[in-house]
């Protein structure tokens, strides 16, 4: 999806012009995928733009960095304030925000420990990741021939840049075969997640999603959706899910900051339910959008107002 340029990007403590936010070609992160990042969204609310679960995203960024022994040279508070500043100075209301921590220029080789650590935060207006039609009518997915990482190969708890080669291959395979998205299985054969989203099924009124042990990222949208589902009176829990459980689900959807809450209408050409968004999916989707847009007072603590 194309990026819409705005004015400023925050780089290592300073706001720089968009076109000046450049790095050297020998940057470590470019060669070895040595970086961790976040995807965050801000939404327009009646109180002005609000960033959804900002503290939780920054917390996860620091956790990702810890896994890779990357020392972020800023405090959580500094990055929270910087994220708000980026949205504010670019006069954005709803936008996507991309903080990235990466190993910088000056050292080459696989030992990351002597490398400099750089931090950047960019934001731009970005439509929903899988398209408006997908959001409304649902998307088609394919089980990928690519497997999700083994936790002892690439830890799924850390949102690291390098791990996305796996997602990209699964995405390309799905698109080339005319599906919208892919679902990857864990090395043990359980359902893990989509290329950049967590996955949920609804079966007999119960809502299930794979655990981190199946290679799923600890999604913040996933966590929000589980809370919302509980508040709506549904039982939502983590469980190992088989490929055939997907085929036989009554409803299915995926969740992610970029994608938001998107119904799934088919898996490997098996139609899910009636092939259109089911009632539980629709209720959760509506409440998620209500929450991020500040329309539901019970979720106000998830919002960080920019002004
Ligand atoms: N799994 C993966 C692999 C993943 O990348 C994401 C977010 C999620 C689950 C959902 O996590 P959360 O956003 O906290 O609910 N993917 C981000 C990057 C997407 C991209 O294509 O880049 C995102 O949604 O911002």
Short mmCIF file of C-alpha atoms and ligand atoms in Angstrom, two decimals:
data_model
loop_
_atom_site.label_atom_id
_atom_site.label_comp_id
_atom_site.label_asym_id
_atom_site.label_seq_id
_atom_site.Cartn_x
_atom_site.Cartn_y
_atom_site.Cartn_z
CA UNK A 1 0.00 0.00 0.00
CA UNK A 2 1.48 3.36 -0.96
CA UNK A 3 2.63 5.82 1.65
CA UNK A 4 1.24 9.34 1.70
CA UNK A 5 4.02 11.75 2.54
CA UNK A 6 3.56 14.21 5.35
CA UNK A 7 5.92 16.85 6.72
CA UNK A 8 8.04 15.49 9.51
CA UNK A 9 9.54 12.27 10.82
CA UNK A 10 11.03 11.91 14.29
CA UNK A 11 14.59 10.55 14.11
CA UNK A 12 16.77 10.01 17.15
CA UNK A 13 15.21 12.82 19.11
CA UNK A 14 14.69 15.39 16.37
CA UNK A 15 11.93 16.16 13.92
CA UNK A 16 13.37 16.11 10.41
CA UNK A 17 11.80 16.85 7.05
CA UNK A 18 10.23 13.79 5.44
CA UNK A 19 12.73 13.74 2.56
CA UNK A 20 15.70 14.01 4.93
CA UNK A 21 14.75 10.91 6.93
CA UNK A 22 17.51 8.84 5.28
CA UNK A 23 19.99 6.22 6.43
CA UNK A 24 23.28 4.84 5.09
CA UNK A 25 23.29 1.78 2.82
CA UNK A 26 25.61 -0.01 5.25
CA UNK A 27 23.11 0.25 8.10
CA UNK A 28 23.21 -3.02 10.06
CA UNK A 29 19.43 -3.39 10.11
CA UNK A 30 19.28 -3.39 6.32
CA UNK A 31 21.75 -6.27 6.05
CA UNK A 32 20.61 -8.50 8.90
CA UNK A 33 17.02 -7.50 9.69
CA UNK A 34 18.20 -6.31 13.08
CA UNK A 35 15.40 -4.08 14.18
CA UNK A 36 12.15 -4.11 16.12
CA UNK A 37 9.09 -2.07 15.32
CA UNK A 38 5.49 -1.27 16.07
CA UNK A 39 2.38 -0.49 14.10
CA UNK A 40 0.02 1.86 15.90
CA UNK A 41 -3.07 3.75 14.79
CA UNK A 42 -4.58 7.04 15.77
CA UNK A 43 -8.26 7.72 15.12
CA UNK A 44 -10.31 10.85 14.98
CA UNK A 45 -12.52 11.14 18.07
CA UNK A 46 -14.78 13.89 19.41
CA UNK A 47 -11.83 14.90 21.62
CA UNK A 48 -9.46 15.19 18.65
CA UNK A 49 -7.03 12.55 17.43
CA UNK A 50 -6.42 9.73 19.89
CA UNK A 51 -3.74 7.06 19.69
CA UNK A 52 -5.03 3.58 20.45
CA UNK A 53 -3.24 1.74 23.27
CA UNK A 54 -0.06 3.73 22.80
CA UNK A 55 1.53 2.68 26.09
CA UNK A 56 0.93 -0.99 25.32
CA UNK A 57 2.58 -0.63 21.92
CA UNK A 58 5.62 1.13 23.38
CA UNK A 59 5.80 -1.52 26.09
CA UNK A 60 5.82 -4.23 23.41
CA UNK A 61 8.51 -2.34 21.49
CA UNK A 62 10.74 -2.41 24.58
CA UNK A 63 9.97 -6.10 25.11
CA UNK A 64 10.88 -6.88 21.50
CA UNK A 65 14.14 -4.99 21.97
CA UNK A 66 14.89 -6.90 25.17
CA UNK A 67 14.58 -10.24 23.41
CA UNK A 68 17.22 -9.12 20.90
CA UNK A 69 19.39 -7.39 23.53
CA UNK A 70 18.89 -4.02 21.88
CA UNK A 71 19.20 -1.13 24.34
CA UNK A 72 16.83 1.60 23.27
CA UNK A 73 18.55 4.92 24.00
CA UNK A 74 15.28 6.61 25.03
CA UNK A 75 12.81 6.01 27.84
CA UNK A 76 9.30 4.70 27.27
CA UNK A 77 7.97 8.10 28.29
CA UNK A 78 10.16 9.84 25.69
CA UNK A 79 8.90 7.56 22.91
CA UNK A 80 5.28 7.95 24.01
CA UNK A 81 5.66 11.74 23.90
CA UNK A 82 7.53 11.61 20.60
CA UNK A 83 4.78 9.49 19.02
CA UNK A 84 2.15 12.02 20.04
CA UNK A 85 4.34 14.82 18.77
CA UNK A 86 4.65 13.20 15.33
CA UNK A 87 0.87 12.98 15.00
CA UNK A 88 0.47 16.53 16.29
CA UNK A 89 3.08 18.31 14.14
CA UNK A 90 1.88 16.61 10.98
CA UNK A 91 -1.67 17.69 11.84
CA UNK A 92 -2.92 14.15 11.34
CA UNK A 93 -6.24 12.96 12.70
CA UNK A 94 -6.50 9.31 11.77
CA UNK A 95 -3.21 7.77 10.75
CA UNK A 96 -0.90 4.80 10.96
CA UNK A 97 2.22 5.22 13.10
CA UNK A 98 5.43 3.26 12.63
CA UNK A 99 8.06 3.46 15.37
CA UNK A 100 11.20 1.52 14.48
CA UNK A 101 14.33 0.75 16.46
CA UNK A 102 17.19 -0.50 14.32
CA UNK A 103 20.86 -1.23 14.54
CA UNK A 104 22.66 1.55 12.75
CA UNK A 105 25.71 2.36 10.71
CA UNK A 106 29.31 1.80 11.75
CA UNK A 107 29.68 -1.90 12.47
CA UNK A 108 29.30 -4.83 10.13
CA UNK A 109 29.07 -8.50 10.99
CA UNK A 110 26.72 -10.68 12.95
CA UNK A 111 27.67 -9.53 16.42
CA UNK A 112 25.04 -6.85 17.05
CA UNK A 113 26.32 -5.81 20.46
CA UNK A 114 28.73 -3.03 19.37
CA UNK A 115 26.18 -1.46 16.99
CA UNK A 116 24.59 1.91 17.45
CA UNK A 117 20.86 1.87 18.08
CA UNK A 118 18.68 4.30 16.14
CA UNK A 119 15.04 5.12 16.62
CA UNK A 120 12.58 6.67 14.19
CA UNK A 121 8.85 7.35 14.33
CA UNK A 122 6.85 8.10 11.21
CA UNK A 123 3.12 8.57 10.70
CA UNK A 124 0.96 8.94 7.64
CA UNK A 125 -2.70 8.58 6.64
CA UNK A 126 -3.32 4.94 5.75
CA UNK A 127 -6.54 3.21 4.77
CA UNK A 128 -7.45 -0.19 6.12
CA UNK A 129 -4.81 -2.75 5.17
CA UNK A 130 -6.98 -5.35 3.44
CA UNK A 131 -9.29 -2.86 1.74
CA UNK A 132 -12.74 -1.46 2.47
CA UNK A 133 -14.45 -4.29 0.64
CA UNK A 134 -12.62 -6.89 2.72
CA UNK A 135 -13.60 -5.07 5.88
CA UNK A 136 -17.24 -5.19 4.85
CA UNK A 137 -17.64 -8.48 3.03
CA UNK A 138 -14.74 -10.55 4.27
CA UNK A 139 -11.52 -11.82 2.71
CA UNK A 140 -10.41 -15.14 1.28
CA UNK A 141 -7.44 -16.86 2.85
CA UNK A 142 -5.18 -19.76 2.04
CA UNK A 143 -3.13 -21.95 4.35
CA UNK A 144 0.42 -21.16 3.40
CA UNK A 145 2.95 -23.73 2.32
CA UNK A 146 5.35 -21.60 4.37
CA UNK A 147 5.45 -22.41 8.07
CA UNK A 148 5.48 -19.89 10.92
CA UNK A 149 8.80 -19.65 12.75
CA UNK A 150 9.71 -22.16 15.35
CA UNK A 151 9.91 -20.17 18.65
CA UNK A 152 13.49 -21.39 19.00
CA UNK A 153 14.37 -20.06 15.57
CA UNK A 154 12.73 -16.64 15.67
CA UNK A 155 10.80 -15.78 18.83
CA UNK A 156 7.24 -14.71 18.01
CA UNK A 157 7.07 -12.58 21.15
CA UNK A 158 9.35 -10.03 19.50
CA UNK A 159 8.12 -7.94 16.59
CA UNK A 160 11.42 -7.91 14.72
CA UNK A 161 11.91 -6.61 11.19
CA UNK A 162 13.80 -9.70 9.95
CA UNK A 163 11.03 -12.11 10.84
CA UNK A 164 8.79 -10.57 8.20
CA UNK A 165 10.58 -12.29 5.31
CA UNK A 166 8.52 -15.30 6.31
CA UNK A 167 5.29 -13.26 6.23
CA UNK A 168 6.18 -11.70 2.89
CA UNK A 169 6.70 -15.06 1.23
CA UNK A 170 3.37 -16.31 2.56
CA UNK A 171 1.67 -13.12 1.39
CA UNK A 172 3.09 -13.37 -2.13
CA UNK A 173 2.14 -17.02 -2.39
CA UNK A 174 -1.45 -16.21 -1.37
CA UNK A 175 -1.78 -13.21 -3.70
CA UNK A 176 -0.36 -15.12 -6.68
CA UNK A 177 -2.95 -17.83 -6.07
CA UNK A 178 -5.69 -15.16 -5.96
CA UNK A 179 -6.37 -15.19 -2.23
CA UNK A 180 -6.34 -12.04 -0.12
CA UNK A 181 -4.30 -13.32 2.78
CA UNK A 182 -2.44 -16.35 4.15
CA UNK A 183 -2.62 -18.28 7.40
CA UNK A 184 0.58 -19.93 8.58
CA UNK A 185 0.76 -23.09 10.64
CA UNK A 186 3.26 -23.66 13.44
CA UNK A 187 6.02 -26.29 13.10
CA UNK A 188 3.74 -28.53 15.21
CA UNK A 189 0.96 -28.11 12.66
CA UNK A 190 -1.35 -25.85 14.65
CA UNK A 191 -2.82 -22.66 13.30
CA UNK A 192 -0.52 -19.75 14.12
CA UNK A 193 -1.59 -16.46 12.55
CA UNK A 194 -1.86 -14.51 9.31
CA UNK A 195 1.04 -12.65 7.71
CA UNK A 196 0.46 -9.52 9.77
CA UNK A 197 -2.65 -10.33 11.81
CA UNK A 198 -3.92 -12.68 14.47
CA UNK A 199 -6.73 -15.05 13.60
CA UNK A 200 -9.94 -15.97 15.46
CA UNK A 201 -12.62 -18.59 14.92
CA UNK A 202 -16.13 -18.75 16.33
CA UNK A 203 -17.42 -22.25 16.97
CA UNK A 204 -20.66 -23.02 18.77
CA UNK A 205 -20.74 -19.49 20.17
CA UNK A 206 -17.22 -19.77 21.60
CA UNK A 207 -14.40 -17.60 20.33
CA UNK A 208 -10.93 -19.10 20.00
CA UNK A 209 -7.53 -17.78 18.93
CA UNK A 210 -4.11 -19.48 18.87
CA UNK A 211 -1.72 -18.94 21.78
CA UNK A 212 1.80 -17.51 21.55
CA UNK A 213 3.12 -21.07 21.81
CA UNK A 214 1.71 -21.65 18.30
CA UNK A 215 3.85 -18.77 17.05
CA UNK A 216 1.27 -15.99 17.21
CA UNK A 217 2.33 -12.46 18.07
CA UNK A 218 0.77 -11.12 21.28
CA UNK A 219 -1.46 -8.81 19.30
CA UNK A 220 -2.82 -5.72 20.94
CA UNK A 221 -5.88 -5.81 18.69
CA UNK A 222 -6.29 -9.48 19.66
CA UNK A 223 -6.19 -8.51 23.33
CA UNK A 224 -8.68 -5.68 22.73
CA UNK A 225 -11.00 -8.02 20.84
CA UNK A 226 -10.88 -10.61 23.63
CA UNK A 227 -11.89 -7.94 26.13
CA UNK A 228 -14.65 -6.67 23.84
CA UNK A 229 -15.91 -10.22 23.22
CA UNK A 230 -16.04 -10.85 26.97
CA UNK A 231 -17.92 -7.59 27.52
CA UNK A 232 -20.42 -8.66 24.85
CA UNK A 233 -21.01 -11.83 26.85
CA UNK A 234 -19.00 -14.26 24.74
CA UNK A 235 -16.39 -16.65 25.98
CA UNK A 236 -13.09 -15.87 24.26
CA UNK A 237 -9.98 -17.92 24.94
CA UNK A 238 -6.69 -19.11 23.53
CA UNK A 239 -6.46 -22.68 22.27
CA UNK A 240 -4.57 -24.77 19.77
CA UNK A 241 -6.53 -24.78 16.54
CA UNK A 242 -6.30 -27.34 13.73
CA UNK A 243 -6.56 -26.56 10.05
CA UNK A 244 -9.84 -28.50 9.92
CA UNK A 245 -11.21 -26.37 12.79
CA UNK A 246 -10.87 -23.42 10.42
CA UNK A 247 -12.82 -25.18 7.67
CA UNK A 248 -15.60 -26.06 10.11
CA UNK A 249 -15.81 -22.71 11.93
CA UNK A 250 -19.14 -20.87 12.05
CA UNK A 251 -17.35 -17.54 11.72
CA UNK A 252 -13.83 -16.39 11.36
CA UNK A 253 -11.96 -13.09 11.41
CA UNK A 254 -8.50 -11.63 11.65
CA UNK A 255 -7.22 -8.77 13.77
CA UNK A 256 -4.33 -6.35 13.58
CA UNK A 257 -3.59 -2.67 13.96
CA UNK A 258 -3.18 -2.14 10.22
CA UNK A 259 -5.93 -4.54 9.14
CA UNK A 260 -8.29 -3.75 12.07
CA UNK A 261 -11.04 -6.43 12.42
CA UNK A 262 -11.67 -8.19 9.12
CA UNK A 263 -14.11 -11.06 8.50
CA UNK A 264 -12.80 -14.15 6.68
CA UNK A 265 -15.24 -15.59 4.16
CA UNK A 266 -13.31 -18.63 2.99
CA UNK A 267 -10.27 -20.75 3.83
CA UNK A 268 -8.70 -22.94 1.13
CA UNK A 269 -11.93 -22.49 -0.87
CA UNK A 270 -14.10 -23.83 1.97
CA UNK A 271 -16.80 -21.25 2.61
CA UNK A 272 -16.94 -20.17 6.26
CA UNK A 273 -20.50 -20.14 7.61
CA UNK A 274 -22.65 -18.43 5.04
CA UNK A 275 -19.71 -16.86 3.26
CA UNK A 276 -20.42 -13.44 4.72
CA UNK A 277 -19.58 -11.78 8.05
CA UNK A 278 -21.40 -13.56 10.87
CA UNK A 279 -23.25 -11.85 13.75
CA UNK A 280 -20.51 -12.27 16.35
CA UNK A 281 -17.84 -10.99 13.97
CA UNK A 282 -20.01 -8.00 13.10
CA UNK A 283 -20.71 -7.18 16.75
CA UNK A 284 -17.02 -7.37 17.65
CA UNK A 285 -16.02 -5.31 14.62
CA UNK A 286 -18.59 -2.61 15.43
CA UNK A 287 -17.45 -2.43 19.05
CA UNK A 288 -13.80 -2.31 18.05
CA UNK A 289 -14.45 0.68 15.81
CA UNK A 290 -16.57 2.21 18.56
CA UNK A 291 -13.68 1.78 20.98
CA UNK A 292 -10.94 3.22 18.76
CA UNK A 293 -13.11 6.18 17.79
CA UNK A 294 -13.86 6.98 21.42
CA UNK A 295 -17.57 6.26 21.07
CA UNK A 296 -17.67 3.68 23.85
CA UNK A 297 -16.90 5.18 27.24
CA UNK A 298 -15.89 1.85 28.82
CA UNK A 299 -12.82 1.74 26.56
CA UNK A 300 -11.70 5.35 27.08
CA UNK A 301 -8.60 4.26 28.98
CA UNK A 302 -7.29 2.73 25.75
CA UNK A 303 -7.09 6.18 24.15
CA UNK A 304 -4.22 8.61 24.38
CA UNK A 305 -5.35 12.02 23.22
CA UNK A 306 -2.79 13.85 21.14
CA UNK A 307 -3.81 17.38 22.13
N1 LIG B 1 0.78 -10.90 13.92
C1 LIG B 1 1.72 -10.32 13.17
C2 LIG B 1 2.73 -11.17 12.51
C3 LIG B 1 1.71 -8.94 13.03
O1 LIG B 1 2.65 -8.37 12.28
C4 LIG B 1 0.72 -8.17 13.65
C5 LIG B 1 0.70 -6.68 13.49
C6 LIG B 1 -0.26 -8.82 14.42
C7 LIG B 1 -0.18 -10.18 14.55
C8 LIG B 1 -1.32 -8.06 15.15
O2 LIG B 1 -0.78 -7.30 16.20
P1 LIG B 1 -1.48 -5.96 16.70
O3 LIG B 1 -1.29 -4.95 15.64
O4 LIG B 1 -0.77 -5.64 17.96
O5 LIG B 1 -2.90 -6.27 16.91
N2 LIG B 1 1.13 -6.22 12.25
C9 LIG B 1 1.51 -4.85 12.10
C10 LIG B 1 2.33 -4.65 10.87
C11 LIG B 1 1.62 -4.96 9.60
C12 LIG B 1 2.50 -4.72 8.43
O6 LIG B 1 2.10 -5.23 7.41
O7 LIG B 1 3.51 -4.07 8.50
C13 LIG B 1 0.31 -3.91 12.14
O8 LIG B 1 -0.83 -4.35 12.02
O9 LIG B 1 0.54 -2.73 12.32
#
